[in-house]
Amino acid sequence: MEFSTRLQQLPKQFFATLVQKVGTAVAEGRDVINLGQGNPDQPTPPHIIKAMQEAVINPQTHKYSPFRGLPEFKEAIAEFYAREYGVEIDANTEVAILFGTKIGVVELPLAIMNPGDSMLLPDPGYPDYWSGVALADVKFDTIPLLAENDFLPDYTTVSDEVKARAKLMYLNYPNNPTGAVANLSFFDETVQFAKDHDIAVMHDFAYGAIGFDGEKPVSFLQAAGAKDVGVELYTLSKTYNMAGWRVGFAVGNAKLIEALNLVQDHLFVSLFPAVQEAGIAALTSSQECVTELVAMYESRRNALKVACDRIGWAVTAPKGSFFAWLPVPEGYTSEAFADLLLEQADVAVAAGNGFGEYGEGYVRVGLLVDEERLHEAITRISKLNLF
Ligand SMILES: Cc1ncc(COP(=O)(O)O)c(C=O)c1O
């Protein structure tokens, strides 16, 4: 039996290769420090687990959820956006509950584009954006994210043809993989660009909670008119260490939300109600656990920066997310450098070219091990005498 053309055009899962390489090294008994992936290392806070435990013994949660999710969860999402960002959300018409945001980035092209239509993606960017492109059988152009522009797109460089054919654009700040953040004036500019060229916007706010140096990341929906053009995707995976629970949501433009919900009406019967109850607890309880988590990532970021400085590796400290985007030394490609680190230092990092053409020249390091292990990783790298 042949797979469909859609499946055949799916991009190769970049992380699968990395997992395999690391798995082989670990199976050989090597003590690999894995900085390659993006899986939060801390547990879900206890009050959220408790809410889940209480919900799971209530037989009401054993039934089908309402198709588009529990109204109370949507209310909690609206309350969260009002409290955290001062953004008004209509819980009925401006929220779509998602099985994690990965599903949302794949559903959106299916929901609003036709085969052959074109979208705009950031380069480097989160590789799952390409999965949505392939499954919806659409095309894409890229906007480079360059260090000299603080890894923000420069809309003045987008050609007329690209602007004319783009129907949808993806952005993501705090950014995976670069650790860059956006400010409100950039989002204002984005709204104008989207209006001028009739492009729908999806802002992926997966790392929305994780900003450093006292700077809270801004929501795209804080920009005036943002709801006219786009939606924002938010996940509980990173903010509350709930990656395995599969819970996130989209908020914003009612038409785009309706389109997402319509796709989902035909694929799911929303999330397990007990998970939605836990989501309510996460969003509406004290956010002290988030403050502590961000402080921990910031401390790890600082430890990494100090260690890199110590060995003469000139790196820029990320302003948000839990990733650092480190330049590779001269004479190496991203992949050759990542392979060298794994083979000779037992340190796994993600090669930048896996995130797009403009990721070449960098590797991505996750701040997802404790400070001691981060130090140890850089000490091992220093022994290769590359800097
Ligand atoms: C930029 C970005 N967007 C979306 C996601 C998906 O997160 P989830 O499906 O857990 O909500 C991730 C996960 O790593 C990510 O890095």
Short mmCIF file of C-alpha atoms and ligand atoms in Angstrom, two decimals:
data_model
loop_
_atom_site.label_atom_id
_atom_site.label_comp_id
_atom_site.label_asym_id
_atom_site.label_seq_id
_atom_site.Cartn_x
_atom_site.Cartn_y
_atom_site.Cartn_z
CA MET A 1 0.00 0.00 0.00
CA GLU A 2 1.25 3.49 -0.88
CA PHE A 3 1.00 6.38 1.53
CA SER A 4 -0.93 9.42 0.29
CA THR A 5 0.97 12.19 -1.44
CA ARG A 6 0.22 14.33 1.63
CA LEU A 7 2.06 11.89 3.88
CA GLN A 8 4.87 11.45 1.44
CA GLN A 9 5.51 15.18 1.41
CA LEU A 10 5.74 15.44 5.20
CA PRO A 11 9.13 16.83 6.27
CA LYS A 12 11.57 14.46 7.87
CA GLN A 13 11.15 14.71 11.65
CA PHE A 14 14.37 16.50 12.52
CA PHE A 15 14.28 15.62 16.20
CA ALA A 16 13.81 11.93 15.49
CA THR A 17 17.37 11.81 14.11
CA LEU A 18 18.71 13.63 17.17
CA VAL A 19 16.86 11.31 19.55
CA GLN A 20 18.31 8.34 17.67
CA LYS A 21 21.88 9.67 17.84
CA VAL A 22 21.57 10.40 21.55
CA GLY A 23 19.91 7.02 22.15
CA THR A 24 22.82 5.22 20.47
CA ALA A 25 25.37 7.11 22.58
CA VAL A 26 23.46 6.39 25.82
CA ALA A 27 23.12 2.71 24.87
CA GLU A 28 26.93 2.62 24.61
CA GLY A 29 26.98 3.63 28.28
CA ARG A 30 28.06 7.23 27.68
CA ASP A 31 26.92 9.97 30.08
CA VAL A 32 25.36 12.30 27.52
CA ILE A 33 24.23 15.76 28.63
CA ASN A 34 21.23 16.26 26.41
CA LEU A 35 20.68 19.95 25.63
CA GLY A 36 19.11 19.16 22.28
CA GLN A 37 15.41 18.94 22.99
CA GLY A 38 12.67 21.16 24.34
CA ASN A 39 11.03 19.02 26.98
CA PRO A 40 10.57 20.90 30.30
CA ASP A 41 12.48 19.06 33.04
CA GLN A 42 10.41 20.17 36.05
CA PRO A 43 7.19 18.48 37.27
CA THR A 44 3.71 19.99 36.99
CA PRO A 45 2.99 22.06 40.13
CA PRO A 46 1.20 20.02 42.86
CA HIS A 47 -1.97 22.15 42.98
CA ILE A 48 -2.62 21.40 39.31
CA ILE A 49 -2.08 17.67 39.83
CA LYS A 50 -4.45 17.82 42.81
CA ALA A 51 -7.13 19.48 40.68
CA MET A 52 -6.70 16.69 38.13
CA GLN A 53 -6.95 14.01 40.84
CA GLU A 54 -10.16 15.51 42.17
CA ALA A 55 -11.59 15.86 38.68
CA VAL A 56 -10.74 12.35 37.62
CA ILE A 57 -12.77 10.72 40.43
CA ASN A 58 -15.82 12.77 39.48
CA PRO A 59 -17.92 10.64 37.08
CA GLN A 60 -19.06 13.81 35.30
CA THR A 61 -15.59 14.02 33.73
CA HIS A 62 -15.91 10.51 32.32
CA LYS A 63 -18.47 11.62 29.76
CA TYR A 64 -17.84 13.30 26.44
CA SER A 65 -16.79 16.89 26.82
CA PRO A 66 -18.97 19.48 25.07
CA PHE A 67 -17.64 19.51 21.48
CA ARG A 68 -15.82 22.78 21.84
CA GLY A 69 -14.69 22.31 25.44
CA LEU A 70 -15.99 23.18 28.90
CA PRO A 71 -17.48 26.70 29.06
CA GLU A 72 -15.75 27.13 32.46
CA PHE A 73 -12.36 26.47 30.86
CA LYS A 74 -13.03 29.04 28.16
CA GLU A 75 -14.08 31.52 30.86
CA ALA A 76 -10.82 30.81 32.71
CA ILE A 77 -8.86 31.48 29.50
CA ALA A 78 -10.65 34.81 29.03
CA GLU A 79 -9.96 35.69 32.68
CA PHE A 80 -6.28 34.77 32.23
CA TYR A 81 -5.89 37.05 29.18
CA ALA A 82 -7.66 39.93 30.95
CA ARG A 83 -5.52 39.53 34.07
CA GLU A 84 -2.13 38.87 32.42
CA TYR A 85 -2.36 41.07 29.32
CA GLY A 86 -5.34 43.39 29.76
CA VAL A 87 -6.87 41.81 26.64
CA GLU A 88 -10.65 41.26 26.43
CA ILE A 89 -11.60 37.86 25.04
CA ASP A 90 -15.14 36.63 24.40
CA ALA A 91 -15.11 33.13 25.90
CA ASN A 92 -17.83 31.98 23.52
CA THR A 93 -16.56 33.17 20.18
CA GLU A 94 -12.87 33.98 20.60
CA VAL A 95 -11.44 30.80 22.18
CA ALA A 96 -10.60 27.42 20.65
CA ILE A 97 -9.33 24.73 23.00
CA LEU A 98 -6.47 22.68 21.55
CA PHE A 99 -4.68 19.41 22.27
CA GLY A 100 -1.51 21.42 22.73
CA THR A 101 -0.60 24.16 20.29
CA LYS A 102 1.26 21.80 17.96
CA ILE A 103 -2.18 20.73 16.73
CA GLY A 104 -3.23 24.35 16.20
CA VAL A 105 -0.26 25.17 13.98
CA VAL A 106 -1.13 22.18 11.83
CA GLU A 107 -4.89 22.82 11.78
CA LEU A 108 -4.79 26.46 10.78
CA PRO A 109 -3.61 26.02 7.16
CA LEU A 110 -6.18 23.21 6.80
CA ALA A 111 -8.86 25.53 8.12
CA ILE A 112 -8.33 28.62 5.98
CA MET A 113 -6.20 27.71 2.97
CA ASN A 114 -6.70 25.82 -0.25
CA PRO A 115 -4.14 23.54 -1.89
CA GLY A 116 -1.54 25.63 -3.64
CA ASP A 117 -2.14 28.75 -1.50
CA SER A 118 0.90 30.28 0.10
CA MET A 119 1.91 31.20 3.64
CA LEU A 120 4.81 33.00 5.27
CA LEU A 121 7.01 31.27 7.83
CA PRO A 122 9.90 32.55 9.93
CA ASP A 123 13.34 31.10 9.17
CA PRO A 124 14.67 29.79 11.51
CA GLY A 125 11.44 28.50 13.00
CA TYR A 126 9.70 25.70 14.84
CA PRO A 127 9.87 22.71 12.46
CA ASP A 128 6.25 21.63 13.02
CA TYR A 129 5.12 24.66 11.02
CA TRP A 130 6.25 22.74 7.92
CA SER A 131 4.06 19.79 8.91
CA GLY A 132 0.97 22.00 8.63
CA VAL A 133 2.15 23.17 5.22
CA ALA A 134 2.53 19.60 3.97
CA LEU A 135 -0.75 18.29 5.37
CA ALA A 136 -2.76 21.16 3.90
CA ASP A 137 -0.86 20.86 0.62
CA VAL A 138 0.04 24.55 0.61
CA LYS A 139 3.25 26.38 -0.26
CA PHE A 140 5.35 28.71 1.82
CA ASP A 141 7.83 31.55 1.58
CA THR A 142 10.15 32.41 4.43
CA ILE A 143 11.09 35.61 6.21
CA PRO A 144 14.65 35.46 7.52
CA LEU A 145 15.24 36.20 11.19
CA LEU A 146 18.68 37.78 11.34
CA ALA A 147 20.88 38.61 14.31
CA GLU A 148 21.30 42.20 13.05
CA ASN A 149 17.51 42.67 13.32
CA ASP A 150 17.34 41.05 16.76
CA PHE A 151 15.79 38.04 15.02
CA LEU A 152 12.65 39.99 14.09
CA PRO A 153 11.41 39.94 10.47
CA ASP A 154 12.15 43.03 8.42
CA TYR A 155 8.90 43.49 6.48
CA THR A 156 10.51 46.03 4.14
CA THR A 157 12.52 43.21 2.57
CA VAL A 158 9.49 41.07 1.65
CA SER A 159 8.98 41.15 -2.11
CA ASP A 160 5.71 42.30 -3.71
CA GLU A 161 5.01 38.82 -5.12
CA VAL A 162 5.48 37.19 -1.73
CA LYS A 163 3.24 39.77 -0.03
CA ALA A 164 0.59 39.31 -2.70
CA ARG A 165 0.44 35.53 -2.47
CA ALA A 166 0.66 35.11 1.32
CA LYS A 167 -2.66 34.29 3.01
CA LEU A 168 -1.33 33.40 6.43
CA MET A 169 1.79 34.27 8.42
CA TYR A 170 3.32 32.62 11.49
CA LEU A 171 5.35 34.41 14.13
CA ASN A 172 6.70 33.19 17.46
CA TYR A 173 8.05 35.36 20.33
CA PRO A 174 9.71 34.64 22.72
CA ASN A 175 11.27 32.74 19.90
CA ASN A 176 12.18 29.14 19.40
CA PRO A 177 15.02 28.68 18.51
CA THR A 178 16.69 32.10 18.89
CA GLY A 179 15.48 33.17 22.35
CA ALA A 180 14.59 36.61 20.92
CA VAL A 181 11.62 38.61 22.17
CA ALA A 182 9.29 41.07 20.42
CA ASN A 183 7.97 44.41 21.64
CA LEU A 184 4.62 46.10 21.13
CA SER A 185 5.82 48.37 18.36
CA PHE A 186 6.90 45.32 16.33
CA PHE A 187 3.43 43.83 16.80
CA ASP A 188 1.84 47.16 15.79
CA GLU A 189 3.94 47.04 12.62
CA THR A 190 2.83 43.43 12.07
CA VAL A 191 -0.86 44.37 12.32
CA GLN A 192 -0.31 47.11 9.73
CA PHE A 193 1.60 44.74 7.42
CA ALA A 194 -1.16 42.15 7.74
CA LYS A 195 -3.90 44.70 7.02
CA ASP A 196 -2.04 46.22 4.07
CA HIS A 197 -1.58 42.85 2.40
CA ASP A 198 -4.62 40.96 3.65
CA ILE A 199 -2.62 38.33 5.51
CA ALA A 200 -3.97 36.44 8.54
CA VAL A 201 -1.53 36.21 11.46
CA MET A 202 -0.91 33.40 13.90
CA HIS A 203 1.31 34.40 16.78
CA ASP A 204 2.69 31.37 18.58
CA PHE A 205 3.06 32.46 22.23
CA ALA A 206 4.32 29.07 23.46
CA TYR A 207 7.00 30.76 25.59
CA GLY A 208 4.79 33.68 26.58
CA ALA A 209 5.50 33.26 30.28
CA ILE A 210 9.26 33.09 29.93
CA GLY A 211 10.88 36.51 29.73
CA PHE A 212 14.09 37.49 31.52
CA ASP A 213 15.57 40.58 33.19
CA GLY A 214 12.17 41.63 34.54
CA GLU A 215 10.65 41.98 31.05
CA LYS A 216 7.28 40.28 30.69
CA PRO A 217 6.80 39.18 27.06
CA VAL A 218 4.03 41.06 25.25
CA SER A 219 1.04 39.35 23.72
CA PHE A 220 0.34 39.97 20.03
CA LEU A 221 -3.26 40.70 21.06
CA GLN A 222 -2.07 43.75 23.02
CA ALA A 223 -1.40 45.48 19.70
CA ALA A 224 -4.31 47.69 18.54
CA GLY A 225 -6.30 45.90 15.84
CA ALA A 226 -4.55 42.55 16.34
CA LYS A 227 -7.86 40.74 16.72
CA ASP A 228 -8.91 42.06 13.29
CA VAL A 229 -6.13 40.07 11.65
CA GLY A 230 -5.07 37.21 13.83
CA VAL A 231 -5.00 34.74 16.64
CA GLU A 232 -2.53 33.86 19.34
CA LEU A 233 -1.74 30.31 20.39
CA TYR A 234 -0.93 29.68 24.04
CA THR A 235 0.15 26.41 25.60
CA LEU A 236 0.15 25.18 29.19
CA SER A 237 3.09 22.90 28.29
CA LYS A 238 5.82 25.40 29.16
CA THR A 239 4.18 27.81 31.61
CA TYR A 240 3.05 25.02 33.93
CA ASN A 241 5.31 22.12 32.89
CA MET A 242 2.35 20.30 31.39
CA ALA A 243 3.88 19.16 28.09
CA GLY A 244 2.57 15.61 28.46
CA TRP A 245 -0.96 16.71 29.32
CA ARG A 246 -1.62 18.12 25.83
CA VAL A 247 -3.49 21.29 26.57
CA GLY A 248 -3.40 24.70 24.93
CA PHE A 249 -5.71 27.14 23.21
CA ALA A 250 -6.09 29.75 20.49
CA VAL A 251 -7.58 33.18 21.21
CA GLY A 252 -8.38 36.15 19.01
CA ASN A 253 -10.13 36.74 15.69
CA ALA A 254 -13.58 35.13 15.87
CA LYS A 255 -13.57 33.98 12.24
CA LEU A 256 -10.25 32.20 12.56
CA ILE A 257 -11.39 30.69 15.86
CA GLU A 258 -14.60 29.46 14.22
CA ALA A 259 -12.54 27.90 11.41
CA LEU A 260 -10.30 26.09 13.93
CA ASN A 261 -13.31 24.91 15.93
CA LEU A 262 -15.00 23.66 12.79
CA VAL A 263 -11.99 21.53 11.83
CA GLN A 264 -11.94 20.20 15.38
CA ASP A 265 -15.67 19.37 15.38
CA HIS A 266 -14.77 16.76 12.78
CA LEU A 267 -11.62 15.44 14.43
CA PHE A 268 -12.18 15.46 18.22
CA VAL A 269 -14.68 15.76 21.02
CA SER A 270 -12.39 18.18 22.85
CA LEU A 271 -10.06 17.24 25.68
CA PHE A 272 -10.67 14.88 28.60
CA PRO A 273 -12.79 17.08 30.91
CA ALA A 274 -10.49 16.35 33.87
CA VAL A 275 -7.56 17.84 31.93
CA GLN A 276 -9.68 20.91 31.25
CA GLU A 277 -10.44 21.16 35.00
CA ALA A 278 -6.70 21.01 35.67
CA GLY A 279 -6.26 23.73 33.06
CA ILE A 280 -8.73 25.93 34.95
CA ALA A 281 -6.71 25.40 38.14
CA ALA A 282 -3.48 26.31 36.33
CA LEU A 283 -4.81 29.53 34.81
CA THR A 284 -6.82 30.83 37.76
CA SER A 285 -4.69 29.87 40.80
CA SER A 286 -1.70 31.75 42.18
CA GLN A 287 0.99 32.24 39.52
CA GLU A 288 3.81 31.96 42.07
CA CYS A 289 4.88 28.66 40.46
CA VAL A 290 5.40 30.50 37.16
CA THR A 291 7.48 33.24 38.80
CA GLU A 292 9.67 30.57 40.39
CA LEU A 293 10.03 28.65 37.13
CA VAL A 294 11.08 31.75 35.19
CA ALA A 295 13.61 32.63 37.93
CA MET A 296 15.06 29.14 37.61
CA TYR A 297 15.43 29.42 33.83
CA GLU A 298 16.96 32.88 34.20
CA SER A 299 19.48 31.56 36.68
CA ARG A 300 20.38 28.72 34.29
CA ARG A 301 20.68 31.22 31.44
CA ASN A 302 23.07 33.30 33.52
CA ALA A 303 25.11 30.23 34.45
CA LEU A 304 25.39 29.26 30.78
CA LYS A 305 26.46 32.76 29.77
CA VAL A 306 29.13 32.90 32.49
CA ALA A 307 30.45 29.47 31.48
CA CYS A 308 30.57 30.42 27.78
CA ASP A 309 32.33 33.72 28.59
CA ARG A 310 34.86 31.80 30.66
CA ILE A 311 35.94 29.65 27.70
CA GLY A 312 35.85 32.54 25.20
CA TRP A 313 32.68 31.45 23.38
CA ALA A 314 31.09 34.77 22.38
CA VAL A 315 27.37 34.22 22.84
CA THR A 316 24.35 36.48 23.29
CA ALA A 317 22.18 35.66 26.28
CA PRO A 318 18.56 34.92 25.30
CA LYS A 319 15.90 37.38 26.48
CA GLY A 320 13.16 34.80 26.70
CA SER A 321 12.11 31.17 26.05
CA PHE A 322 14.24 28.37 27.49
CA PHE A 323 16.65 28.21 24.58
CA ALA A 324 20.04 29.74 23.86
CA TRP A 325 21.11 30.21 20.24
CA LEU A 326 24.85 29.83 20.09
CA PRO A 327 27.10 30.59 17.10
CA VAL A 328 29.26 27.71 15.84
CA PRO A 329 33.01 28.28 15.59
CA GLU A 330 34.53 29.05 12.23
CA GLY A 331 35.19 26.10 9.97
CA TYR A 332 32.16 24.07 11.07
CA THR A 333 28.64 23.70 9.79
CA SER A 334 25.91 23.49 12.43
CA GLU A 335 25.56 19.80 11.89
CA ALA A 336 29.30 19.06 11.91
CA PHE A 337 29.65 21.04 15.15
CA ALA A 338 26.69 19.31 16.79
CA ASP A 339 28.09 15.91 15.76
CA LEU A 340 31.51 16.85 17.12
CA LEU A 341 30.03 17.86 20.49
CA LEU A 342 28.11 14.61 20.75
CA GLU A 343 30.98 12.41 19.63
CA GLN A 344 33.82 14.06 21.53
CA ALA A 345 32.20 15.84 24.48
CA ASP A 346 29.06 13.74 25.05
CA VAL A 347 26.98 16.90 24.80
CA ALA A 348 23.90 16.88 22.58
CA VAL A 349 22.71 20.14 21.02
CA ALA A 350 20.28 20.79 18.15
CA ALA A 351 21.95 21.82 14.88
CA GLY A 352 20.56 25.18 13.74
CA ASN A 353 19.98 24.13 10.13
CA GLY A 354 17.19 21.85 11.39
CA PHE A 355 15.17 25.06 11.96
CA GLY A 356 15.70 26.40 8.43
CA GLU A 357 18.32 27.77 6.09
CA TYR A 358 18.99 30.79 8.30
CA GLY A 359 19.63 28.52 11.26
CA GLU A 360 22.92 27.50 9.65
CA GLY A 361 25.83 28.74 11.74
CA TYR A 362 24.10 28.17 15.09
CA VAL A 363 23.22 25.43 17.51
CA ARG A 364 20.31 25.52 19.93
CA VAL A 365 20.86 24.68 23.58
CA GLY A 366 17.94 23.99 25.93
CA LEU A 367 18.14 25.35 29.48
CA LEU A 368 16.52 22.16 30.65
CA VAL A 369 19.15 20.65 32.91
CA ASP A 370 20.38 22.05 36.22
CA GLU A 371 23.19 24.60 36.47
CA GLU A 372 25.75 22.00 37.47
CA ARG A 373 25.11 19.98 34.31
CA LEU A 374 25.20 23.16 32.19
CA HIS A 375 28.60 24.00 33.67
CA GLU A 376 29.77 20.46 33.11
CA ALA A 377 28.62 20.62 29.46
CA ILE A 378 30.61 23.81 28.80
CA THR A 379 33.63 22.43 30.65
CA ARG A 380 33.57 19.35 28.42
CA ILE A 381 33.26 21.58 25.34
CA SER A 382 36.20 23.72 26.51
CA LYS A 383 38.45 20.64 26.41
CA LEU A 384 38.02 20.52 22.63
CA ASN A 385 39.98 23.81 22.48
CA LEU A 386 37.76 25.36 19.84
CA PHE A 387 37.55 28.89 21.26
C1 LIG B 1 7.48 27.39 19.20
C2 LIG B 1 6.63 26.26 19.67
N1 LIG B 1 5.35 26.26 19.33
C3 LIG B 1 4.53 25.28 19.71
C4 LIG B 1 5.00 24.21 20.45
C5 LIG B 1 4.05 23.10 20.78
O1 LIG B 1 3.77 23.00 22.11
P1 LIG B 1 2.56 22.15 22.62
O2 LIG B 1 2.03 21.31 21.49
O3 LIG B 1 3.08 21.32 23.72
O4 LIG B 1 1.51 23.12 23.06
C6 LIG B 1 6.34 24.15 20.79
C7 LIG B 1 6.87 23.00 21.54
O5 LIG B 1 8.02 22.78 21.71
C8 LIG B 1 7.18 25.21 20.39
O6 LIG B 1 8.49 25.22 20.68
#
